[in-house]
């Protein structure tokens, strides 16, 4: 025999008083839970990552240019 935790599932407290009446259903969809990327598709995420990467490269270039010009002085 097995039980949820032994099978690798998290404890759901099934031995608590009135558990089945107050704690179920366990896997019901949660309404309007915000999360990263849930509403986005691959194109939107790709554009966001490309923009962030371009901004990081631009910032690196500016900092490098400022350091190089200050080293010459």
mmCIF file of N, CA and C in Angstrom:
data_model
loop_
_atom_site.group_PDB
_atom_site.id
_atom_site.type_symbol
_atom_site.label_atom_id
_atom_site.label_comp_id
_atom_site.label_asym_id
_atom_site.label_seq_id
_atom_site.Cartn_x
_atom_site.Cartn_y
_atom_site.Cartn_z
ATOM 1 N N UNK A 1 0.826 -1.186 0.000
ATOM 2 C CA UNK A 1 0.000 0.000 0.000
ATOM 3 C C UNK A 1 0.866 1.243 0.000
ATOM 4 N N UNK A 2 0.262 2.346 -0.387
ATOM 5 C CA UNK A 2 0.957 3.614 -0.424
ATOM 6 C C UNK A 2 0.007 4.721 0.021
ATOM 7 N N UNK A 3 0.527 5.883 0.179
ATOM 8 C CA UNK A 3 -0.268 7.052 0.507
ATOM 9 C C UNK A 3 0.303 8.213 -0.279
ATOM 10 N N UNK A 4 -0.372 9.369 -0.396
ATOM 11 C CA UNK A 4 0.071 10.419 -1.310
ATOM 12 C C UNK A 4 1.520 10.851 -1.130
ATOM 13 N N UNK A 5 1.978 11.054 0.103
ATOM 14 C CA UNK A 5 3.341 11.531 0.313
ATOM 15 C C UNK A 5 4.355 10.463 -0.073
ATOM 16 N N UNK A 6 4.069 9.209 0.226
ATOM 17 C CA UNK A 6 4.983 8.122 -0.132
ATOM 18 C C UNK A 6 5.082 7.972 -1.652
ATOM 19 N N UNK A 7 4.006 8.339 -2.352
ATOM 20 C CA UNK A 7 3.986 8.252 -3.809
ATOM 21 C C UNK A 7 4.579 9.486 -4.480
ATOM 22 N N UNK A 8 5.029 10.472 -3.675
ATOM 23 C CA UNK A 8 5.664 11.652 -4.242
ATOM 24 C C UNK A 8 4.777 12.879 -4.315
ATOM 25 N N UNK A 9 3.543 12.787 -3.862
ATOM 26 C CA UNK A 9 2.630 13.932 -3.874
ATOM 27 C C UNK A 9 2.766 14.687 -2.562
ATOM 28 N N UNK A 10 2.541 15.976 -2.586
ATOM 29 C CA UNK A 10 2.577 16.766 -1.363
ATOM 30 C C UNK A 10 1.439 16.390 -0.430
ATOM 31 N N UNK A 11 1.636 16.622 0.852
ATOM 32 C CA UNK A 11 0.605 16.311 1.839
ATOM 33 C C UNK A 11 -0.603 17.209 1.621
ATOM 34 N N UNK A 12 -1.786 16.632 1.599
ATOM 35 C CA UNK A 12 -3.010 17.405 1.466
ATOM 36 C C UNK A 12 -3.818 17.393 2.752
ATOM 37 N N UNK A 13 -3.295 16.821 3.800
ATOM 38 C CA UNK A 13 -3.927 16.852 5.118
ATOM 39 C C UNK A 13 -5.169 15.996 5.255
ATOM 40 N N UNK A 14 -5.208 14.841 4.621
ATOM 41 C CA UNK A 14 -6.427 14.033 4.589
ATOM 42 C C UNK A 14 -6.812 13.456 5.940
ATOM 43 N N UNK A 15 -5.948 13.548 6.939
ATOM 44 C CA UNK A 15 -6.308 13.026 8.261
ATOM 45 C C UNK A 15 -6.884 14.117 9.165
ATOM 46 N N UNK A 16 -7.000 15.346 8.672
ATOM 47 C CA UNK A 16 -7.540 16.442 9.469
ATOM 48 C C UNK A 16 -9.049 16.288 9.656
ATOM 49 N N UNK A 17 -9.581 16.795 10.762
ATOM 50 C CA UNK A 17 -11.032 16.721 10.986
ATOM 51 C C UNK A 17 -11.802 17.456 9.887
ATOM 52 N N UNK A 18 -12.865 16.857 9.432
ATOM 53 C CA UNK A 18 -13.755 17.393 8.390
ATOM 54 C C UNK A 18 -13.005 17.760 7.110
ATOM 55 N N UNK A 19 -11.955 17.022 6.824
ATOM 56 C CA UNK A 19 -11.114 17.317 5.665
ATOM 57 C C UNK A 19 -11.893 17.279 4.360
ATOM 58 N N UNK A 20 -12.637 16.229 4.140
ATOM 59 C CA UNK A 20 -13.300 16.047 2.852
ATOM 60 C C UNK A 20 -14.375 17.099 2.619
ATOM 61 N N UNK A 21 -14.943 17.644 3.677
ATOM 62 C CA UNK A 21 -15.990 18.652 3.518
ATOM 63 C C UNK A 21 -15.433 20.062 3.339
ATOM 64 N N UNK A 22 -14.298 20.352 3.938
ATOM 65 C CA UNK A 22 -13.792 21.724 3.925
ATOM 66 C C UNK A 22 -12.601 21.952 3.001
ATOM 67 N N UNK A 23 -11.922 20.927 2.573
ATOM 68 C CA UNK A 23 -10.680 21.121 1.828
ATOM 69 C C UNK A 23 -10.723 20.658 0.374
ATOM 70 N N UNK A 24 -11.813 20.153 -0.102
ATOM 71 C CA UNK A 24 -11.836 19.674 -1.476
ATOM 72 C C UNK A 24 -12.682 20.620 -2.325
ATOM 73 N N UNK A 25 -12.586 20.666 -3.611
ATOM 74 C CA UNK A 25 -11.779 19.846 -4.503
ATOM 75 C C UNK A 25 -10.333 20.344 -4.560
ATOM 76 N N UNK A 26 -9.413 19.432 -4.733
ATOM 77 C CA UNK A 26 -7.989 19.751 -4.666
ATOM 78 C C UNK A 26 -7.455 20.377 -5.938
ATOM 79 N N UNK A 27 -7.944 19.971 -7.070
ATOM 80 C CA UNK A 27 -7.356 20.385 -8.339
ATOM 81 C C UNK A 27 -8.277 21.294 -9.143
ATOM 82 N N UNK A 28 -9.160 22.006 -8.479
ATOM 83 C CA UNK A 28 -10.050 22.936 -9.168
ATOM 84 C C UNK A 28 -9.216 24.106 -9.693
ATOM 85 N N UNK A 29 -9.565 24.590 -10.854
ATOM 86 C CA UNK A 29 -8.841 25.711 -11.458
ATOM 87 C C UNK A 29 -9.020 26.955 -10.594
ATOM 88 N N UNK A 30 -7.914 27.635 -10.313
ATOM 89 C CA UNK A 30 -7.967 28.858 -9.526
ATOM 90 C C UNK A 30 -8.364 30.024 -10.429
ATOM 91 N N UNK A 31 -9.260 30.880 -9.978
ATOM 92 C CA UNK A 31 -9.714 31.979 -10.837
ATOM 93 C C UNK A 31 -8.713 33.130 -10.884
ATOM 94 N N UNK A 32 -8.332 33.524 -12.081
ATOM 95 C CA UNK A 32 -7.542 34.736 -12.320
ATOM 96 C C UNK A 32 -6.288 34.855 -11.465
ATOM 97 N N UNK A 33 -5.465 33.843 -11.476
ATOM 98 C CA UNK A 33 -4.200 33.906 -10.761
ATOM 99 C C UNK A 33 -3.159 34.471 -11.719
ATOM 100 N N UNK A 34 -2.585 35.640 -11.402
ATOM 101 C CA UNK A 34 -1.601 36.203 -12.318
ATOM 102 C C UNK A 34 -0.299 35.416 -12.272
ATOM 103 N N UNK A 35 0.340 35.308 -13.391
ATOM 104 C CA UNK A 35 1.608 34.591 -13.449
ATOM 105 C C UNK A 35 2.421 35.050 -14.638
ATOM 106 N N UNK A 36 3.711 34.809 -14.599
ATOM 107 C CA UNK A 36 4.592 35.219 -15.689
ATOM 108 C C UNK A 36 4.408 34.306 -16.885
ATOM 109 N N UNK A 37 4.086 34.884 -18.009
ATOM 110 C CA UNK A 37 4.045 34.141 -19.252
ATOM 111 C C UNK A 37 2.808 33.307 -19.488
ATOM 112 N N UNK A 38 1.874 33.301 -18.561
ATOM 113 C CA UNK A 38 0.695 32.459 -18.736
ATOM 114 C C UNK A 38 -0.161 32.980 -19.878
ATOM 115 N N UNK A 39 -0.292 34.301 -19.958
ATOM 116 C CA UNK A 39 -1.121 34.897 -20.992
ATOM 117 C C UNK A 39 -0.341 35.161 -22.277
ATOM 118 N N UNK A 40 0.946 34.973 -22.269
ATOM 119 C CA UNK A 40 1.793 35.296 -23.414
ATOM 120 C C UNK A 40 1.996 34.079 -24.303
ATOM 121 N N UNK A 41 2.300 34.363 -25.556
ATOM 122 C CA UNK A 41 2.676 33.265 -26.439
ATOM 123 C C UNK A 41 4.181 33.356 -26.722
ATOM 124 N N UNK A 42 4.694 32.441 -27.493
ATOM 125 C CA UNK A 42 6.139 32.363 -27.731
ATOM 126 C C UNK A 42 6.663 33.606 -28.439
ATOM 127 N N UNK A 43 5.869 34.181 -29.346
ATOM 128 C CA UNK A 43 6.319 35.379 -30.055
ATOM 129 C C UNK A 43 6.482 36.562 -29.104
ATOM 130 N N UNK A 44 5.519 36.760 -28.208
ATOM 131 C CA UNK A 44 5.605 37.870 -27.256
ATOM 132 C C UNK A 44 6.789 37.695 -26.308
ATOM 133 N N UNK A 45 6.992 36.485 -25.831
ATOM 134 C CA UNK A 45 8.131 36.235 -24.948
ATOM 135 C C UNK A 45 9.455 36.434 -25.679
ATOM 136 N N UNK A 46 9.526 35.988 -26.914
ATOM 137 C CA UNK A 46 10.743 36.159 -27.701
ATOM 138 C C UNK A 46 11.066 37.626 -27.943
ATOM 139 N N UNK A 47 10.054 38.419 -28.260
ATOM 140 C CA UNK A 47 10.267 39.854 -28.467
ATOM 141 C C UNK A 47 10.742 40.505 -27.172
ATOM 142 N N UNK A 48 10.139 40.136 -26.057
ATOM 143 C CA UNK A 48 10.553 40.690 -24.765
ATOM 144 C C UNK A 48 11.986 40.327 -24.412
ATOM 145 N N UNK A 49 12.351 39.079 -24.632
ATOM 146 C CA UNK A 49 13.728 38.655 -24.348
ATOM 147 C C UNK A 49 14.728 39.325 -25.286
ATOM 148 N N UNK A 50 14.361 39.478 -26.549
ATOM 149 C CA UNK A 50 15.254 40.151 -27.499
ATOM 150 C C UNK A 50 15.444 41.616 -27.116
ATOM 151 N N UNK A 51 14.375 42.277 -26.698
ATOM 152 C CA UNK A 51 14.478 43.681 -26.281
ATOM 153 C C UNK A 51 15.339 43.813 -25.030
ATOM 154 N N UNK A 52 15.163 42.916 -24.075
ATOM 155 C CA UNK A 52 15.971 42.958 -22.851
ATOM 156 C C UNK A 52 17.444 42.709 -23.164
ATOM 157 N N UNK A 53 17.719 41.783 -24.071
ATOM 158 C CA UNK A 53 19.100 41.499 -24.461
ATOM 159 C C UNK A 53 19.719 42.699 -25.175
ATOM 160 N N UNK A 54 18.959 43.324 -26.065
ATOM 161 C CA UNK A 54 19.464 44.507 -26.769
ATOM 162 C C UNK A 54 19.745 45.641 -25.788
ATOM 163 N N UNK A 55 18.874 45.828 -24.808
ATOM 164 C CA UNK A 55 19.092 46.869 -23.799
ATOM 165 C C UNK A 55 20.345 46.577 -22.976
ATOM 166 N N UNK A 56 20.563 45.319 -22.643
ATOM 167 C CA UNK A 56 21.759 44.949 -21.876
ATOM 168 C C UNK A 56 23.026 45.202 -22.692
ATOM 169 N N UNK A 57 23.010 44.852 -23.984
ATOM 170 C CA UNK A 57 24.168 45.119 -24.844
ATOM 171 C C UNK A 57 24.415 46.619 -24.979
ATOM 172 N N UNK A 58 23.357 47.394 -25.137
ATOM 173 C CA UNK A 58 23.508 48.844 -25.263
ATOM 174 C C UNK A 58 24.089 49.437 -23.984
ATOM 175 N N UNK A 59 23.594 49.001 -22.837
ATOM 176 C CA UNK A 59 24.119 49.495 -21.559
ATOM 177 C C UNK A 59 25.590 49.123 -21.403
ATOM 178 N N UNK A 60 25.933 47.912 -21.787
ATOM 179 C CA UNK A 60 27.329 47.479 -21.716
ATOM 180 C C UNK A 60 28.209 48.343 -22.623
ATOM 181 N N UNK A 61 27.724 48.636 -23.823
ATOM 182 C CA UNK A 61 28.486 49.474 -24.746
ATOM 183 C C UNK A 61 28.696 50.881 -24.205
ATOM 184 N N UNK A 62 27.660 51.458 -23.611
ATOM 185 C CA UNK A 62 27.786 52.802 -23.047
ATOM 186 C C UNK A 62 28.781 52.811 -21.898
ATOM 187 N N UNK A 63 28.671 51.852 -21.000
ATOM 188 C CA UNK A 63 29.587 51.788 -19.854
ATOM 189 C C UNK A 63 31.018 51.562 -20.329
ATOM 190 N N UNK A 64 31.209 50.699 -21.305
ATOM 191 C CA UNK A 64 32.557 50.447 -21.838
ATOM 192 C C UNK A 64 33.138 51.701 -22.476
ATOM 193 N N UNK A 65 32.320 52.447 -23.228
ATOM 194 C CA UNK A 65 32.795 53.676 -23.867
ATOM 195 C C UNK A 65 33.166 54.727 -22.826
ATOM 196 N N UNK A 66 32.366 54.845 -21.779
ATOM 197 C CA UNK A 66 32.658 55.816 -20.722
ATOM 198 C C UNK A 66 33.947 55.439 -20.004
ATOM 199 N N UNK A 67 34.120 54.173 -19.712
ATOM 200 C CA UNK A 67 35.352 53.728 -19.044
ATOM 201 C C UNK A 67 36.575 53.951 -19.931
ATOM 202 N N UNK A 68 36.427 53.664 -21.214
ATOM 203 C CA UNK A 68 37.552 53.818 -22.141
ATOM 204 C C UNK A 68 37.947 55.288 -22.265
ATOM 205 N N UNK A 69 36.962 56.179 -22.332
ATOM 206 C CA UNK A 69 37.273 57.607 -22.446
ATOM 207 C C UNK A 69 37.861 58.153 -21.146
ATOM 208 N N UNK A 70 37.442 57.624 -20.010
ATOM 209 C CA UNK A 70 38.004 58.095 -18.737
ATOM 210 C C UNK A 70 39.413 57.543 -18.519
ATOM 211 N N UNK A 71 39.734 56.395 -19.108
ATOM 212 C CA UNK A 71 41.084 55.834 -18.995
ATOM 213 C C UNK A 71 42.096 56.641 -19.810
ATOM 214 N N UNK A 72 41.663 57.246 -20.916
ATOM 215 C CA UNK A 72 42.558 58.026 -21.769
ATOM 216 C C UNK A 72 42.948 59.343 -21.107
ATOM 217 N N UNK A 73 42.114 59.853 -20.230
ATOM 218 C CA UNK A 73 42.385 61.150 -19.595
ATOM 219 C C UNK A 73 43.359 61.058 -18.497
#
